[in-house]
Short mmCIF file of N, CA and C in Angstrom, two decimals:
data_model
loop_
_atom_site.label_atom_id
_atom_site.label_comp_id
_atom_site.label_asym_id
_atom_site.label_seq_id
_atom_site.Cartn_x
_atom_site.Cartn_y
_atom_site.Cartn_z
N MET A 25 83.04 -71.38 107.04
CA MET A 25 82.09 -70.55 107.68
C MET A 25 81.65 -69.40 106.68
N GLN A 26 80.37 -69.16 106.60
CA GLN A 26 79.87 -68.14 105.73
C GLN A 26 79.84 -66.80 106.45
N ILE A 27 80.25 -65.74 105.78
CA ILE A 27 80.26 -64.40 106.37
C ILE A 27 79.09 -63.63 105.77
N VAL A 28 78.21 -63.12 106.66
CA VAL A 28 77.02 -62.39 106.23
C VAL A 28 77.04 -61.00 106.82
N ASP A 29 76.93 -59.98 106.03
CA ASP A 29 76.77 -58.61 106.52
C ASP A 29 75.27 -58.40 106.74
N ALA A 30 74.89 -58.08 107.99
CA ALA A 30 73.46 -58.09 108.36
C ALA A 30 72.70 -56.81 108.05
N GLN A 31 73.40 -55.77 107.59
CA GLN A 31 72.65 -54.53 107.21
C GLN A 31 73.51 -53.74 106.26
N VAL A 32 73.05 -53.69 105.00
CA VAL A 32 73.74 -52.96 103.99
C VAL A 32 72.71 -52.13 103.19
N HIS A 33 73.09 -50.93 102.85
CA HIS A 33 72.18 -50.06 102.00
C HIS A 33 72.75 -50.06 100.58
N ILE A 34 71.87 -50.12 99.60
CA ILE A 34 72.20 -49.87 98.19
C ILE A 34 71.13 -48.89 97.73
N TRP A 35 71.54 -48.05 96.72
CA TRP A 35 70.56 -47.12 96.15
C TRP A 35 70.97 -46.67 94.80
N GLU A 36 69.95 -46.30 94.04
CA GLU A 36 70.14 -45.73 92.73
C GLU A 36 70.02 -44.21 92.83
N PRO A 37 70.40 -43.47 91.79
CA PRO A 37 70.15 -42.06 91.79
C PRO A 37 68.65 -41.81 91.83
N SER A 38 68.25 -40.73 92.40
CA SER A 38 66.80 -40.38 92.45
C SER A 38 66.30 -40.26 90.97
N ARG A 39 65.10 -40.75 90.76
CA ARG A 39 64.48 -40.66 89.43
C ARG A 39 62.98 -40.47 89.57
N PRO A 40 62.29 -40.01 88.53
CA PRO A 40 60.90 -39.68 88.71
C PRO A 40 60.00 -40.84 89.22
N ASP A 41 60.27 -42.05 88.80
CA ASP A 41 59.44 -43.16 89.28
C ASP A 41 59.88 -43.72 90.61
N ARG A 42 61.06 -43.31 91.09
CA ARG A 42 61.60 -43.72 92.40
C ARG A 42 62.33 -42.56 93.03
N PRO A 43 61.55 -41.54 93.42
CA PRO A 43 62.20 -40.31 93.95
C PRO A 43 62.66 -40.53 95.41
N TRP A 44 63.71 -39.81 95.72
CA TRP A 44 64.19 -39.79 97.13
C TRP A 44 63.33 -38.85 97.93
N ASP A 45 63.36 -39.07 99.27
CA ASP A 45 62.75 -38.15 100.19
C ASP A 45 63.40 -36.80 100.04
N VAL A 46 62.61 -35.75 100.01
CA VAL A 46 63.19 -34.43 99.77
C VAL A 46 63.99 -33.92 100.98
N VAL A 47 63.76 -34.39 102.16
CA VAL A 47 64.51 -33.99 103.33
C VAL A 47 65.76 -34.80 103.51
N LEU A 48 65.65 -36.09 103.40
CA LEU A 48 66.80 -36.98 103.61
C LEU A 48 67.55 -37.19 102.33
N GLN A 49 68.84 -37.22 102.40
CA GLN A 49 69.67 -37.43 101.25
C GLN A 49 70.81 -38.40 101.67
N PRO A 50 71.34 -39.16 100.72
CA PRO A 50 72.45 -40.06 101.08
C PRO A 50 73.70 -39.37 101.48
N HIS A 51 74.39 -39.87 102.49
CA HIS A 51 75.63 -39.31 102.90
C HIS A 51 76.83 -39.97 102.19
N GLY A 52 76.54 -40.98 101.36
CA GLY A 52 77.63 -41.66 100.66
C GLY A 52 77.68 -41.41 99.18
N GLY A 53 77.03 -40.34 98.68
CA GLY A 53 77.07 -40.08 97.28
C GLY A 53 75.76 -40.35 96.57
N GLY A 54 75.69 -40.10 95.29
CA GLY A 54 74.51 -40.18 94.51
C GLY A 54 73.98 -41.59 94.23
N GLN A 55 74.88 -42.58 94.39
CA GLN A 55 74.44 -43.97 94.19
C GLN A 55 75.47 -44.92 94.82
N PHE A 56 74.94 -46.03 95.25
CA PHE A 56 75.74 -47.16 95.65
C PHE A 56 74.98 -48.40 95.16
N LEU A 57 75.36 -48.81 93.93
CA LEU A 57 74.58 -49.85 93.25
C LEU A 57 74.96 -51.27 93.75
N ALA A 58 74.04 -52.19 93.45
CA ALA A 58 74.26 -53.58 93.87
C ALA A 58 75.55 -54.13 93.32
N GLU A 59 75.93 -53.78 92.09
CA GLU A 59 77.18 -54.22 91.51
C GLU A 59 78.36 -53.71 92.32
N GLN A 60 78.28 -52.49 92.81
CA GLN A 60 79.36 -51.92 93.57
C GLN A 60 79.50 -52.67 94.94
N LEU A 61 78.35 -53.02 95.50
CA LEU A 61 78.34 -53.74 96.80
C LEU A 61 78.91 -55.14 96.55
N LEU A 62 78.56 -55.79 95.45
CA LEU A 62 79.09 -57.17 95.18
C LEU A 62 80.60 -57.09 95.08
N ALA A 63 81.15 -56.10 94.38
CA ALA A 63 82.58 -55.95 94.24
C ALA A 63 83.25 -55.79 95.62
N ALA A 64 82.64 -54.92 96.45
CA ALA A 64 83.19 -54.67 97.78
C ALA A 64 83.09 -55.94 98.67
N MET A 65 82.03 -56.69 98.51
CA MET A 65 81.86 -57.95 99.26
C MET A 65 82.91 -58.97 98.84
N ASP A 66 83.09 -59.10 97.52
CA ASP A 66 84.10 -60.04 97.00
C ASP A 66 85.51 -59.69 97.49
N GLU A 67 85.82 -58.39 97.50
CA GLU A 67 87.12 -57.95 97.94
C GLU A 67 87.33 -58.21 99.41
N SER A 68 86.26 -58.15 100.18
CA SER A 68 86.35 -58.28 101.64
C SER A 68 86.07 -59.67 102.13
N GLY A 69 85.68 -60.58 101.26
CA GLY A 69 85.42 -61.96 101.68
C GLY A 69 84.06 -62.12 102.30
N VAL A 70 83.13 -61.27 101.97
CA VAL A 70 81.74 -61.40 102.48
C VAL A 70 80.92 -62.18 101.53
N ASP A 71 80.25 -63.24 102.04
CA ASP A 71 79.49 -64.16 101.17
C ASP A 71 78.10 -63.67 100.80
N ARG A 72 77.41 -63.13 101.82
CA ARG A 72 76.03 -62.73 101.61
C ARG A 72 75.78 -61.39 102.34
N ALA A 73 74.69 -60.73 101.99
CA ALA A 73 74.32 -59.48 102.67
C ALA A 73 72.79 -59.39 102.77
N VAL A 74 72.38 -58.79 103.88
CA VAL A 74 70.95 -58.44 104.08
C VAL A 74 70.82 -56.95 103.68
N LEU A 75 70.02 -56.74 102.65
CA LEU A 75 69.80 -55.37 102.17
C LEU A 75 68.66 -54.75 102.94
N VAL A 76 68.93 -53.55 103.43
CA VAL A 76 67.88 -52.75 104.08
C VAL A 76 67.79 -51.45 103.29
N PRO A 77 66.70 -51.15 102.62
CA PRO A 77 66.57 -49.92 101.89
C PRO A 77 66.82 -48.70 102.77
N PRO A 78 67.60 -47.70 102.31
CA PRO A 78 67.87 -46.56 103.09
C PRO A 78 66.60 -45.67 103.30
N THR A 79 66.66 -44.81 104.33
CA THR A 79 65.50 -44.01 104.66
C THR A 79 65.07 -43.05 103.58
N TRP A 80 66.00 -42.57 102.74
CA TRP A 80 65.63 -41.58 101.76
C TRP A 80 64.86 -42.19 100.57
N LEU A 81 64.66 -43.53 100.62
CA LEU A 81 63.81 -44.16 99.62
C LEU A 81 62.40 -44.33 100.15
N GLY A 82 62.15 -43.85 101.32
CA GLY A 82 60.78 -44.02 101.88
C GLY A 82 60.53 -45.48 102.18
N TYR A 83 59.35 -45.93 101.82
CA TYR A 83 59.02 -47.35 102.04
C TYR A 83 59.20 -48.21 100.78
N SER A 84 59.89 -47.71 99.79
CA SER A 84 60.14 -48.48 98.57
C SER A 84 61.26 -49.47 98.78
N ASN A 85 60.92 -50.73 98.54
CA ASN A 85 61.91 -51.81 98.60
C ASN A 85 62.26 -52.32 97.23
N ASP A 86 61.79 -51.64 96.21
CA ASP A 86 61.90 -52.10 94.83
C ASP A 86 63.35 -52.44 94.37
N TYR A 87 64.23 -51.48 94.58
CA TYR A 87 65.61 -51.68 94.11
C TYR A 87 66.30 -52.84 94.85
N ALA A 88 66.10 -52.90 96.16
CA ALA A 88 66.68 -53.97 96.96
C ALA A 88 66.11 -55.31 96.51
N LEU A 89 64.80 -55.40 96.27
CA LEU A 89 64.20 -56.66 95.82
C LEU A 89 64.69 -57.07 94.46
N GLU A 90 64.87 -56.11 93.58
CA GLU A 90 65.41 -56.41 92.25
C GLU A 90 66.80 -57.00 92.39
N ALA A 91 67.64 -56.49 93.29
CA ALA A 91 68.97 -57.03 93.46
C ALA A 91 68.91 -58.42 94.08
N ALA A 92 68.02 -58.64 95.04
CA ALA A 92 67.91 -59.96 95.64
C ALA A 92 67.37 -61.00 94.67
N GLN A 93 66.54 -60.58 93.76
CA GLN A 93 66.02 -61.49 92.74
C GLN A 93 67.08 -61.80 91.69
N ARG A 94 67.91 -60.83 91.42
CA ARG A 94 68.98 -61.01 90.40
C ARG A 94 70.13 -61.85 90.94
N TRP A 95 70.47 -61.65 92.26
CA TRP A 95 71.53 -62.41 92.90
C TRP A 95 71.04 -63.06 94.18
N PRO A 96 70.10 -64.07 94.04
CA PRO A 96 69.52 -64.67 95.21
C PRO A 96 70.48 -65.40 96.13
N ASP A 97 71.64 -65.82 95.62
CA ASP A 97 72.65 -66.49 96.41
C ASP A 97 73.53 -65.48 97.19
N ARG A 98 73.32 -64.19 96.95
CA ARG A 98 74.13 -63.18 97.63
C ARG A 98 73.33 -62.24 98.55
N PHE A 99 72.08 -61.94 98.12
CA PHE A 99 71.27 -60.91 98.81
C PHE A 99 69.91 -61.45 99.27
N ALA A 100 69.46 -60.90 100.41
CA ALA A 100 68.06 -61.00 100.82
C ALA A 100 67.68 -59.66 101.36
N VAL A 101 66.40 -59.35 101.49
CA VAL A 101 65.96 -58.02 101.86
C VAL A 101 65.17 -58.05 103.19
N MET A 102 65.55 -57.10 104.06
CA MET A 102 64.76 -56.82 105.24
C MET A 102 64.02 -55.54 104.90
N GLY A 103 62.79 -55.68 104.38
CA GLY A 103 62.10 -54.59 103.78
C GLY A 103 61.50 -53.58 104.75
N ARG A 104 61.47 -52.34 104.34
CA ARG A 104 60.84 -51.25 105.10
C ARG A 104 59.33 -51.38 104.94
N PHE A 105 58.64 -51.24 105.99
CA PHE A 105 57.18 -51.45 106.04
C PHE A 105 56.51 -50.34 106.82
N ASP A 106 55.47 -49.79 106.28
CA ASP A 106 54.69 -48.75 106.95
C ASP A 106 53.51 -49.34 107.66
N PRO A 107 53.56 -49.50 109.02
CA PRO A 107 52.44 -50.12 109.70
C PRO A 107 51.25 -49.19 109.95
N SER A 108 51.38 -47.95 109.54
CA SER A 108 50.33 -46.99 109.80
C SER A 108 49.28 -46.93 108.69
N THR A 109 49.43 -47.60 107.61
CA THR A 109 48.48 -47.56 106.51
C THR A 109 47.31 -48.47 106.78
N PRO A 110 46.12 -48.13 106.26
CA PRO A 110 45.00 -48.99 106.53
C PRO A 110 45.11 -50.44 106.04
N ASP A 111 45.85 -50.65 104.98
CA ASP A 111 46.00 -52.04 104.43
C ASP A 111 47.24 -52.77 104.99
N ALA A 112 47.83 -52.22 106.06
CA ALA A 112 49.02 -52.85 106.62
C ALA A 112 48.84 -54.30 107.03
N PRO A 113 47.77 -54.64 107.78
CA PRO A 113 47.59 -56.00 108.16
C PRO A 113 47.52 -56.98 106.98
N ALA A 114 46.80 -56.57 105.94
CA ALA A 114 46.68 -57.45 104.74
C ALA A 114 48.03 -57.58 104.03
N ARG A 115 48.78 -56.49 103.93
CA ARG A 115 50.10 -56.53 103.25
C ARG A 115 51.03 -57.42 104.05
N LEU A 116 50.99 -57.35 105.36
CA LEU A 116 51.90 -58.12 106.19
C LEU A 116 51.70 -59.62 106.00
N THR A 117 50.45 -60.03 105.80
CA THR A 117 50.19 -61.47 105.64
C THR A 117 50.83 -62.09 104.43
N THR A 118 51.11 -61.29 103.43
CA THR A 118 51.77 -61.79 102.16
C THR A 118 53.17 -61.27 101.98
N TRP A 119 53.68 -60.60 102.99
CA TRP A 119 54.99 -59.91 102.85
C TRP A 119 56.08 -60.83 102.39
N LEU A 120 56.17 -62.00 103.00
CA LEU A 120 57.28 -62.93 102.65
C LEU A 120 57.03 -63.67 101.31
N ASP A 121 55.90 -63.46 100.69
CA ASP A 121 55.67 -64.05 99.36
C ASP A 121 56.45 -63.33 98.30
N GLN A 122 56.97 -62.18 98.62
CA GLN A 122 57.78 -61.42 97.63
C GLN A 122 59.13 -62.07 97.46
N PRO A 123 59.50 -62.49 96.24
CA PRO A 123 60.79 -63.15 96.09
C PRO A 123 61.94 -62.27 96.58
N GLY A 124 62.76 -62.81 97.43
CA GLY A 124 63.89 -62.08 97.97
C GLY A 124 63.66 -61.45 99.34
N MET A 125 62.37 -61.41 99.79
CA MET A 125 62.08 -60.75 101.03
C MET A 125 62.32 -61.69 102.21
N LEU A 126 63.11 -61.22 103.18
CA LEU A 126 63.50 -61.99 104.34
C LEU A 126 62.67 -61.67 105.57
N GLY A 127 62.27 -60.39 105.65
CA GLY A 127 61.55 -59.97 106.88
C GLY A 127 61.14 -58.50 106.79
N VAL A 128 60.81 -57.95 107.94
CA VAL A 128 60.30 -56.61 108.05
C VAL A 128 61.26 -55.73 108.87
N ARG A 129 61.51 -54.53 108.39
CA ARG A 129 62.28 -53.57 109.15
C ARG A 129 61.36 -52.39 109.49
N PHE A 130 61.06 -52.29 110.79
CA PHE A 130 60.25 -51.20 111.26
C PHE A 130 61.18 -50.08 111.72
N VAL A 131 60.90 -48.82 111.30
CA VAL A 131 61.74 -47.69 111.67
C VAL A 131 60.80 -46.72 112.37
N PHE A 132 61.04 -46.49 113.65
CA PHE A 132 60.14 -45.67 114.46
C PHE A 132 60.76 -44.31 114.83
N HIS A 133 61.83 -43.91 114.26
CA HIS A 133 62.47 -42.67 114.72
C HIS A 133 61.85 -41.43 114.12
N ARG A 134 60.91 -41.59 113.19
CA ARG A 134 60.27 -40.42 112.56
C ARG A 134 58.76 -40.49 112.84
N SER A 135 58.16 -39.35 113.13
CA SER A 135 56.74 -39.25 113.29
C SER A 135 56.07 -39.58 111.95
N PRO A 136 54.90 -40.19 111.90
CA PRO A 136 53.99 -40.58 112.98
C PRO A 136 54.27 -41.95 113.58
N LEU A 137 55.20 -42.67 113.06
CA LEU A 137 55.44 -44.01 113.55
C LEU A 137 55.92 -44.04 114.99
N LEU A 138 56.66 -43.01 115.43
CA LEU A 138 57.09 -42.93 116.79
C LEU A 138 55.92 -42.94 117.73
N GLU A 139 54.78 -42.36 117.32
CA GLU A 139 53.58 -42.33 118.14
C GLU A 139 52.97 -43.69 118.36
N LEU A 140 53.22 -44.65 117.43
CA LEU A 140 52.67 -45.97 117.57
C LEU A 140 53.30 -46.76 118.75
N LEU A 141 54.48 -46.31 119.15
CA LEU A 141 55.11 -46.97 120.32
C LEU A 141 54.38 -46.60 121.56
#
């Protein structure tokens, strides 16, 4: 039987081309890299994981997708998606064309997305 962790966050330190949200910060330290997660998975007997980018990365799925593309037998991504943008319908039609992308993660706990409900 394969063991899959259905929601795991990985993140790099904040950097100019991939800055963190200024309000939200990680509660687990400055980074938790894909390599660290793989080591923890191996130690715990977890075969695969679904990566969900943490909220302080905004709607950027880049790091999670890079990990899923590097280790496709271990990771897939449930990507964060902003449904409030004008191009959202067009982006959604090709969402799964991104290598490593498994699905969409909608997060409605922050305005203005909460208003869409």
